[in-house]
mmCIF file of C-alpha atoms in Angstrom:
data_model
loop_
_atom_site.group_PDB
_atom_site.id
_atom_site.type_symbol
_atom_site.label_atom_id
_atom_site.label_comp_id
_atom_site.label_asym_id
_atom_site.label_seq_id
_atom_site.Cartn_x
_atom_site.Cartn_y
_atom_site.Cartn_z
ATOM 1 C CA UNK A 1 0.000 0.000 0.000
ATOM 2 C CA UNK A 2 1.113 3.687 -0.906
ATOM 3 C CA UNK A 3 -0.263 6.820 -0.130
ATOM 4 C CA UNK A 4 -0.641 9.620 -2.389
ATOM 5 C CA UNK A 5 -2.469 13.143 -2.742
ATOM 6 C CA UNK A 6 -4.660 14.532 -5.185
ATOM 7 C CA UNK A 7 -6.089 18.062 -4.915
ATOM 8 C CA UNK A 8 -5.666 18.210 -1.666
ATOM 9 C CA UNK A 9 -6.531 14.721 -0.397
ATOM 10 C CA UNK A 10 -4.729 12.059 0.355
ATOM 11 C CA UNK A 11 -5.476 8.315 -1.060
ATOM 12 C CA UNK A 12 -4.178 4.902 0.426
ATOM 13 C CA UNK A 13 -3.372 3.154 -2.813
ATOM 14 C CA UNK A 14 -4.671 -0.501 -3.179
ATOM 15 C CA UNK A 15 -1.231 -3.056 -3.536
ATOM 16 C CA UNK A 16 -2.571 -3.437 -7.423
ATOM 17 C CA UNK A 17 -2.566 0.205 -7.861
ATOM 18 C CA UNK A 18 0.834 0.469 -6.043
ATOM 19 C CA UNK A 19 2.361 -2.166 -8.496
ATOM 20 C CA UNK A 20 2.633 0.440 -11.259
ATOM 21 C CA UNK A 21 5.740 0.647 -12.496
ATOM 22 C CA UNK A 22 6.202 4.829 -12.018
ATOM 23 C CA UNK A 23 9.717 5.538 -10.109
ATOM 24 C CA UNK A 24 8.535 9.256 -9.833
ATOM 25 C CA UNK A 25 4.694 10.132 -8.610
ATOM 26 C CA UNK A 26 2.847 10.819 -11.815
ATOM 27 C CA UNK A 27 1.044 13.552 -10.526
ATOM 28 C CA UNK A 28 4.240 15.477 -10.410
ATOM 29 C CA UNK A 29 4.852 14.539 -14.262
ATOM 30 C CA UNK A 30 1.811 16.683 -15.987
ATOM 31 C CA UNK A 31 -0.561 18.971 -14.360
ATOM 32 C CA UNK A 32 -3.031 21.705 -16.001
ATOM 33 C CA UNK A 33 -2.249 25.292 -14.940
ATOM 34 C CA UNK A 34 -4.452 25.924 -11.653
ATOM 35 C CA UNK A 35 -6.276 28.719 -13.884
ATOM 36 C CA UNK A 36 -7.441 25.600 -16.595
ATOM 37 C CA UNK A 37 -10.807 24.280 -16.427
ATOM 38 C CA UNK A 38 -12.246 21.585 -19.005
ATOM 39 C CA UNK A 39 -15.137 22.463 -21.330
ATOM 40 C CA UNK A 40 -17.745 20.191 -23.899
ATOM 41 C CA UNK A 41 -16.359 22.722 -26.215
ATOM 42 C CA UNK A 42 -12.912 22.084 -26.293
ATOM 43 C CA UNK A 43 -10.950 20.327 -28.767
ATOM 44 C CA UNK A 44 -7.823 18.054 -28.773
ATOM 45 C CA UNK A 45 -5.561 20.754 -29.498
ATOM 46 C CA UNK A 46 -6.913 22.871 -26.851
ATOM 47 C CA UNK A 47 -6.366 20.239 -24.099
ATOM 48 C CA UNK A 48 -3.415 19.359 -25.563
ATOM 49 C CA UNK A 49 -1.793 22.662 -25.395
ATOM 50 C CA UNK A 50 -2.651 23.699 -21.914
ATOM 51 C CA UNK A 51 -0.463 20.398 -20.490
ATOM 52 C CA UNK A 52 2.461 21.420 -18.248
ATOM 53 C CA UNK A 53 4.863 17.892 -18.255
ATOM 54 C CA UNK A 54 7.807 17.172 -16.635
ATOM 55 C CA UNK A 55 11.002 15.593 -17.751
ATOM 56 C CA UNK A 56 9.809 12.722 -16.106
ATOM 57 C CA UNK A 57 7.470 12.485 -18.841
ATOM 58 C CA UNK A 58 9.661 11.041 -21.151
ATOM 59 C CA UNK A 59 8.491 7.749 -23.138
ATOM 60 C CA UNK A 60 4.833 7.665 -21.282
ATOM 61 C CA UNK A 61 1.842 8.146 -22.221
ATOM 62 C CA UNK A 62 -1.550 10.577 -21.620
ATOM 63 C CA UNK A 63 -5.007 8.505 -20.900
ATOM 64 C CA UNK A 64 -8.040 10.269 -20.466
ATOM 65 C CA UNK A 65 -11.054 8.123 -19.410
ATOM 66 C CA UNK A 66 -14.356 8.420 -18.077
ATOM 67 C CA UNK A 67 -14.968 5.760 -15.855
ATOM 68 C CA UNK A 68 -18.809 6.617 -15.447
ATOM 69 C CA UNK A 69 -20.213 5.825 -18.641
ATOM 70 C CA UNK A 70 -22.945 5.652 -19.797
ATOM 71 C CA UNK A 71 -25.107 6.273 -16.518
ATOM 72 C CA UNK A 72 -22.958 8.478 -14.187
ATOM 73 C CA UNK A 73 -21.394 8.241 -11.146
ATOM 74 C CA UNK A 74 -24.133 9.304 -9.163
ATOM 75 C CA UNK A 75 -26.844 6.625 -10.282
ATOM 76 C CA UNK A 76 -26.440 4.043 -8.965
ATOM 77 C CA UNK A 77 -25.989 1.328 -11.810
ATOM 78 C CA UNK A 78 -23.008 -0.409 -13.377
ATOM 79 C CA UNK A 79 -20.791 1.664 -15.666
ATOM 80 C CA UNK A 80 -18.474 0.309 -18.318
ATOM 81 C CA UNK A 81 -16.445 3.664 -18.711
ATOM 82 C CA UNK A 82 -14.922 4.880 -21.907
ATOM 83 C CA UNK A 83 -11.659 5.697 -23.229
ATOM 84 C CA UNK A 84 -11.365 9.714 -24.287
ATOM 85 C CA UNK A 85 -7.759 9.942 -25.646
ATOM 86 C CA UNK A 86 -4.524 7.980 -25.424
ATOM 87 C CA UNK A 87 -1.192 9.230 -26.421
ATOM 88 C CA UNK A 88 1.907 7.628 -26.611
ATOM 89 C CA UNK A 89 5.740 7.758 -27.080
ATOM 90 C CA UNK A 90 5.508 11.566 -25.138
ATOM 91 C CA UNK A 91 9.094 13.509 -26.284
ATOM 92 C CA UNK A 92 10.597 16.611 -25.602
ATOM 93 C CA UNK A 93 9.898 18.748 -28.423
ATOM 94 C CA UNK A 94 13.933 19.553 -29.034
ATOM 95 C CA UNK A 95 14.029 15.629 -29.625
ATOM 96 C CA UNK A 96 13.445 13.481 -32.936
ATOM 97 C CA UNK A 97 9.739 12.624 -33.774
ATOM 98 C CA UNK A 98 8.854 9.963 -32.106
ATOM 99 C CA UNK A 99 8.026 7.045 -34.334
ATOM 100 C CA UNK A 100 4.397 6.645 -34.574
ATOM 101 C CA UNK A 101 3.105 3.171 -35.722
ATOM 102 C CA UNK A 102 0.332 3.319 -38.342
ATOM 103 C CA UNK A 103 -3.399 5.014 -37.509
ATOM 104 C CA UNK A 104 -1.739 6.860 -35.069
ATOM 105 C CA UNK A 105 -1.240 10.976 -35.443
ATOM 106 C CA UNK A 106 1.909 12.941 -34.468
ATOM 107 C CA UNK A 107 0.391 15.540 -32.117
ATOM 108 C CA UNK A 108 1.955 18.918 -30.561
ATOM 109 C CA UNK A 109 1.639 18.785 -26.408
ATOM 110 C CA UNK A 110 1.903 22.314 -24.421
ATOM 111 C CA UNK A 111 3.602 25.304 -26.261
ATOM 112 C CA UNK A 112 6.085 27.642 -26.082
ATOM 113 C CA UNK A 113 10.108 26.907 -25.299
ATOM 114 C CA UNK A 114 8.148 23.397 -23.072
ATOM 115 C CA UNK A 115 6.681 21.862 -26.243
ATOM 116 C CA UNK A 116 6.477 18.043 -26.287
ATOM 117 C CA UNK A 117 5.330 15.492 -29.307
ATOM 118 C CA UNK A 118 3.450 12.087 -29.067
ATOM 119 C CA UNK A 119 1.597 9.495 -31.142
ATOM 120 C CA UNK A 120 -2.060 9.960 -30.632
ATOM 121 C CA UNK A 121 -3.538 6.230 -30.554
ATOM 122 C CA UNK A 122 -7.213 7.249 -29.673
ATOM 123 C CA UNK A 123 -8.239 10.598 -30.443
ATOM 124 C CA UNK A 124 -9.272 13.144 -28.471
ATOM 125 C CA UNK A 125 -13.362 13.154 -27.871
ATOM 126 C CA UNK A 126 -15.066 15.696 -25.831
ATOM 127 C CA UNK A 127 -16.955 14.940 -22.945
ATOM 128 C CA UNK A 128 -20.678 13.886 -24.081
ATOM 129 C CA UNK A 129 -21.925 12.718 -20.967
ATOM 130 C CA UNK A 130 -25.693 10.952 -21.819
ATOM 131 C CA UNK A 131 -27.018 11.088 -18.155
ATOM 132 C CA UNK A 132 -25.657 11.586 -15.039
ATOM 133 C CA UNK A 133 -22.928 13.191 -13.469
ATOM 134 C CA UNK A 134 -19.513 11.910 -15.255
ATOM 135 C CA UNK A 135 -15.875 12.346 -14.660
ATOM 136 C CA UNK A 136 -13.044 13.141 -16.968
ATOM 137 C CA UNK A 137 -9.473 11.227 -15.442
ATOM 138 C CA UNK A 138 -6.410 12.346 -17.165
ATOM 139 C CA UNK A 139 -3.814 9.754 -15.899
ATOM 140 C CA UNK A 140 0.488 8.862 -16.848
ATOM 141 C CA UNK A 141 0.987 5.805 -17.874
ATOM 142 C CA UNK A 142 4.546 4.630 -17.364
ATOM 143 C CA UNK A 143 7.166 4.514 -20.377
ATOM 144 C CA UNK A 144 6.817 0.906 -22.061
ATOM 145 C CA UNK A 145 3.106 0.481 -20.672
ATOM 146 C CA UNK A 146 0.188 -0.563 -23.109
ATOM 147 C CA UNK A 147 -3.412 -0.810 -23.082
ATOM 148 C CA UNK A 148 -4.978 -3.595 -25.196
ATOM 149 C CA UNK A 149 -6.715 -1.510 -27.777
ATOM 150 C CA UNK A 150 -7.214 -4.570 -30.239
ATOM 151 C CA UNK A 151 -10.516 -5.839 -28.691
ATOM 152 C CA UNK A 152 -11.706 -2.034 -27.688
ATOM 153 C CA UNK A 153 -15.302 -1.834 -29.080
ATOM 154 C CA UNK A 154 -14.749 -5.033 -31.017
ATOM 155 C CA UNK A 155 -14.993 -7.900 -28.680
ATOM 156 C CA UNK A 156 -18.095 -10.568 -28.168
ATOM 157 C CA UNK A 157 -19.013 -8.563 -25.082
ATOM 158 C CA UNK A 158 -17.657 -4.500 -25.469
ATOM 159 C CA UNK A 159 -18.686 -3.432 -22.213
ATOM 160 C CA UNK A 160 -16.730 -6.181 -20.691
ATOM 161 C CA UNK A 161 -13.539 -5.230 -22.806
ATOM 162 C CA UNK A 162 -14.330 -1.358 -21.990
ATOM 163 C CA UNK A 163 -14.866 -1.615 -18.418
ATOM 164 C CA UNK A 164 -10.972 -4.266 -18.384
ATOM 165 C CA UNK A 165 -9.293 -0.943 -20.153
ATOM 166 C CA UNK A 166 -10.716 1.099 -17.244
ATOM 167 C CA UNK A 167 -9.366 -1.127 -14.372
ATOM 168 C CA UNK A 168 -5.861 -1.234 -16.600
ATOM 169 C CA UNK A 169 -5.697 2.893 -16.728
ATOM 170 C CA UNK A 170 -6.683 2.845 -13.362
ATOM 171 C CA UNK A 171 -4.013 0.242 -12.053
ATOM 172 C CA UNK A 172 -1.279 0.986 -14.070
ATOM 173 C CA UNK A 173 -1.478 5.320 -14.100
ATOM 174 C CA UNK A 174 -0.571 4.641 -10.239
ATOM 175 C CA UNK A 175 -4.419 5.107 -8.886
ATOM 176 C CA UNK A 176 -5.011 8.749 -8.794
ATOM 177 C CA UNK A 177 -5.792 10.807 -12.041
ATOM 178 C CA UNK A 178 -2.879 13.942 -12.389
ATOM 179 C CA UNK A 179 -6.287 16.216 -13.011
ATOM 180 C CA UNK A 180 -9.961 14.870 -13.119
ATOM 181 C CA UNK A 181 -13.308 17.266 -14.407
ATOM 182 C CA UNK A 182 -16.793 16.852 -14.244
ATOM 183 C CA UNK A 183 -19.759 17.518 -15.858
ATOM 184 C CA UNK A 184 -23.402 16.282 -16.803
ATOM 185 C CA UNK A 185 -25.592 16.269 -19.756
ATOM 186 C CA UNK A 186 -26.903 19.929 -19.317
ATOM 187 C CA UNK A 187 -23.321 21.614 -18.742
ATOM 188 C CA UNK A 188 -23.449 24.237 -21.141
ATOM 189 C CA UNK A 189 -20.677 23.364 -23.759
ATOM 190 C CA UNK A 190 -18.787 26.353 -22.969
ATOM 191 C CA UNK A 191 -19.369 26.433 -19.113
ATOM 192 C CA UNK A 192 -16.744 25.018 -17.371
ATOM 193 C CA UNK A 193 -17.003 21.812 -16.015
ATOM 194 C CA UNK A 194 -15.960 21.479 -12.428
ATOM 195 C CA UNK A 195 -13.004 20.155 -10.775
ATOM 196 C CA UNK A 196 -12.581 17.513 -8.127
ATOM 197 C CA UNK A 197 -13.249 19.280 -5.159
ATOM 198 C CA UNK A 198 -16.810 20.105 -6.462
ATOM 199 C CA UNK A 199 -17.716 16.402 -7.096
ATOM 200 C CA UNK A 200 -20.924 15.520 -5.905
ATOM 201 C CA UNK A 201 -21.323 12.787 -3.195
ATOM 202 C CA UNK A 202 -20.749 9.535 -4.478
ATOM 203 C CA UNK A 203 -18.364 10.957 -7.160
ATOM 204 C CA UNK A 204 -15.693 12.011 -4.685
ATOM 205 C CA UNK A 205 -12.452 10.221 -4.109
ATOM 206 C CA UNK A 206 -12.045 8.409 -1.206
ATOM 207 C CA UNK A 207 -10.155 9.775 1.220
ATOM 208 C CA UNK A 208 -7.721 8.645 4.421
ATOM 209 C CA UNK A 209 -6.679 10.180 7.289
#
């Protein structure tokens, strides 16, 4: 067991979560700026350029999910979760291109003298939650870690596949999400959806003392 904080709280990781293979807490290798707040409106590139990563970063990838699809995290029901975005090979932008394998994108990451490069796998998707209250994790993933994409929407039984990919973000990006957003089906698309701290109960991370 390992005990980390996010937004203020602090988590006791399960030993599954622990067994991530992250020498450095993720959290500390890509944030949002504190001013950044995520929107229905917003595009890949505009997520993509408000990222702030470390030189930890190096070689891992950027996983956004939403664990509380399709019904929310407030109803009550089983969710299967979806998978928002995935980008690999992350490289300083001073670097060669990382090589991208094929149906994946070279995208730009954060701007400025910081910028960094990766292969987008999945692209970005905006949050469309259906019902509910839903929440947008944006987790690390260490350098050398995959997700098994093959099967994603393809399998005898998707939701089964879908919710595996969730439990795999979730064990291998350490536990805790480097930034997490929420929203529901009437959040205007330009309103900002709201951050962690304004989850409603039985959304909110579980905390320790």
């Amino acid at each position: 067991m390992i005990r980390r904080s996010f937004a203020g709280i602090s988590f006791l990781l399960s030993s599954a979560a622990s067994a991530s293979a992250f020498s450095v807490d993720p959290v500390k290798m890509a944030s949002f700026p504190p001013t950044f707040h995520l929107t229905k409106a917003m595009k890949g590139p505009d997520v993509a350029k408000h990222l702030v990563l470390g030189e930890e970063a190096k070689g891992a990838s950027i996983v956004c999910i939403d664990p509380d699809a399709p019904h929310g995290c407030d109803s009550g029901q089983s969710n299967f979760g979806w998978l928002h975005w995935y980008v690999t090979s992350l490289t300083p932008g001073e670097e060669p291109d990382p090589k991208c394998h094929r149906g994946e994108h070279l995208i730009t990451l954060s701007t400025g003298s910081h910028k960094w490069k990766g292969c987008e796998v999945v692209t970005y998707a905006p949050p469309t939650p259906p019902q509910g209250f839903h929440r947008y994790e944006f987790f690390m993933l260490p350098a050398g870690t995959t997700l098994p994409l093959s099967s994603w929407g393809l399998s005898s039984d998707s939701r089964k596949t879908r919710a595996d990919i969730i439990t795999d973000v979730h064990q291998k990006g350490g536990g805790v999400p480097f930034a997490a957003f929420g929203c529901t089906k009437s959040t205007a698309a330009n309103a900002q959806c709201v951050k962690s701290d304004q989850f409603p109960a039985g959304c909110q991370y579980t905390a320790t003392a």
